[in-house]
């Protein structure tokens, strides 16, 4: 190697170091502190440059590079890790009285020498995830382990490295040479629901609760799979290295200073203050965007903790005030099947009503036939059900000991329970579908989607009205919306001559919507507003009817095979072709649209993105921009939408104050897909 090349390599190495530092810093601002300093495009530019240089110089890639968060090679199995400081569990309290008794014992055990007067407690939420230990040596993440049995856990370093809120390198001063922060890896409820929804769509395994999914993700042998799961971490303690801090609260403050994500906590001078907080969380538990199962109360002073010590596997200086479980046990009376808007036919459990965490549950989802089989659930079984946040309750398992022989196996019907058409199970999917677009079960849902703001935008046509018109037999499918007449509407409750005329006018007006809107409004599977636009720029309705192929559609940039196939299948079905014919007769315009026009489905709409989402913000920003919208950084009256993730802060508050529409991830996807 001549001098010139050596110099070059040094320059490249220096630039790489600089880029890694910048990417680390800004990703911390984004993922951990929720206060980015640069916009997503700038961040992406830094990241891309880093990736490019590393791509050209694989020999310069270091394991701690932020690009390595995507996950390395699969493992054969997990190695054992012995915890130098055992990972303890917690004793439980179930009532304020239990807490008072615990406080009395703490006081009894601590004498004046331990400075009883300064006894303070810390409360923090008990997160229902997976306990992990993160070992940092000289500020670098070297070992990540599960709790295991408390003494020996599993080495899951490669997987934990993919979690974006776990930094490879700590920042700041006075970091103990060996520091072992401990905490809980979890998945927030919104990304959990989104994940399950996608799995269900794709006919893949769904999870009963975020805990199972988080645990399953961390114990994946292939870290590239873990990297795709929106996991995060909250740290709530320190194993090795704890001596550096005089108290729990000071340790947490220090962790925060090193750039770690720390469980929110409060300090109290008396057990009555602790009880108040516990009772507050019992009331507000469902407002927490992730699953929690109690409040952990800890003695703050490290010296007092040491004086109290542990019994068996639990410290005497901490206790968990447990919430009522969000699980229950009841009888599965029957299994019925439902047909949704996309035609997905899903089994639903009819339950003997049971109270679960304050809500009476009489129905629960069973997802699909495989789900029922895997859990061996029979009609008539006693079953365990679980509820996670606002998710529809799920049947988790059957209590087989309770069987008396009267239980029977369930199988899915061959024909749609509503329209009688044969059901199909697309290859590789777990879900059965009714593909008849005129199926009345789907028709109402179809109409609601068709008339909605992002689709045909028929002003004044809401969900309630759609239901009413359906019940009265005035509409049967989306085409019959165009047959409505003023005289039919006028006599209806809530209508007068004027409002009836207005609605008819809005319906008429919608006939001039461009083809991409119509295509989106038709509700073809996988076809959101953006996809619809891409297709409509290339093909007219007639093209699609006369047999555009999967290959031709896949040639469009941004359209994959699954989507292409869904479109081809839709246009091949006789009932759908008939529906389109009737829409054309009524004057809807199925001509291809000109490309490049700046009027995407979100044209002129201003978005602010805040909080922790299941993917990088740039991914959402790209989608918004592809649909013609713009992303701005601060909320004002001119903002149209705030896309808010987990733990959104001041921007969300401001949006609420100004009455700006707030979307969660699910609502955002609805808008686009
Ligand atoms: S402290 C020495 N704090 O609960 C005390 N644990 O039953 C050790 N957990 O396995 C635990 N949130 O996974 C602590 N804020 C919190 C917690 C928490 C959840 C879990 C942890 C542990 C279990 C203890």
CSV table of C-alpha atoms and ligand atoms in Angstrom, one decimal, residues 86-92 124-132 147 183-184 235-237 248 263 293 295-296 298 313-315 317-318 320 322, ligand 1:
chain,number,residue,atom,x,y,z
A,86,UNK,CA,-28.7,-11.8,40.9
A,87,UNK,CA,-31.8,-10.5,39.1
A,88,UNK,CA,-34.4,-10.6,41.8
A,89,UNK,CA,-38.2,-10.7,41.6
A,90,UNK,CA,-40.7,-8.8,43.7
A,91,UNK,CA,-43.1,-9.6,46.5
A,92,UNK,CA,-46.7,-8.5,45.8
A,124,UNK,CA,-42.6,3.5,39.1
A,125,UNK,CA,-44.9,1.6,36.8
A,126,UNK,CA,-44.4,-2.2,36.6
A,127,UNK,CA,-44.0,-2.9,32.9
A,128,UNK,CA,-45.3,-6.2,31.5
A,129,UNK,CA,-42.4,-7.1,29.2
A,130,UNK,CA,-39.2,-9.0,29.5
A,131,UNK,CA,-36.5,-8.3,32.1
A,132,UNK,CA,-33.1,-7.7,30.7
A,147,UNK,CA,-33.2,-12.6,33.5
A,183,UNK,CA,-34.9,-2.9,32.7
A,184,UNK,CA,-37.8,-4.2,30.7
A,235,UNK,CA,-34.5,0.9,32.5
A,236,UNK,CA,-35.5,0.7,36.1
A,237,UNK,CA,-32.3,-0.3,38.0
A,248,UNK,CA,-32.1,4.5,43.3
A,263,UNK,CA,-38.7,4.5,33.5
A,293,UNK,CA,-49.4,-4.8,35.6
A,295,UNK,CA,-46.7,-0.1,40.5
A,296,UNK,CA,-43.3,-0.9,41.9
A,298,UNK,CA,-38.8,1.0,46.2
A,313,UNK,CA,-35.5,-14.2,45.7
A,314,UNK,CA,-37.1,-10.8,46.5
A,315,UNK,CA,-35.6,-7.7,48.1
A,317,UNK,CA,-36.8,-2.9,50.1
A,318,UNK,CA,-39.2,-3.2,47.2
A,320,UNK,CA,-45.1,-4.6,43.6
A,322,UNK,CA,-50.4,-5.5,41.5
B,1,LIG,S1,-37.5,-3.9,40.0
B,1,LIG,C1,-34.9,-5.8,42.9
B,1,LIG,N1,-39.0,-2.3,38.6
B,1,LIG,O1,-41.0,-7.2,37.5
B,1,LIG,C2,-36.1,-5.5,42.1
B,1,LIG,N2,-39.1,-4.6,38.2
B,1,LIG,O2,-41.3,-9.3,39.7
B,1,LIG,C3,-36.1,-6.1,40.8
B,1,LIG,N3,-40.6,-5.2,36.3
B,1,LIG,O3,-38.6,-9.5,36.6
B,1,LIG,C4,-37.2,-5.6,39.9
B,1,LIG,N4,-41.2,-3.2,35.9
B,1,LIG,O4,-39.1,-7.8,34.9
B,1,LIG,C5,-38.6,-3.6,38.8
B,1,LIG,N5,-40.2,-0.7,37.4
B,1,LIG,C6,-39.8,-2.0,37.6
B,1,LIG,C7,-40.4,-3.1,36.9
B,1,LIG,C8,-40.0,-4.4,37.2
B,1,LIG,C9,-41.3,-4.4,35.5
B,1,LIG,C10,-40.5,-6.7,36.3
B,1,LIG,C11,-39.1,-7.2,36.2
B,1,LIG,C12,-39.0,-8.3,37.2
B,1,LIG,C13,-40.4,-8.4,37.7
B,1,LIG,C14,-40.3,-8.6,39.2
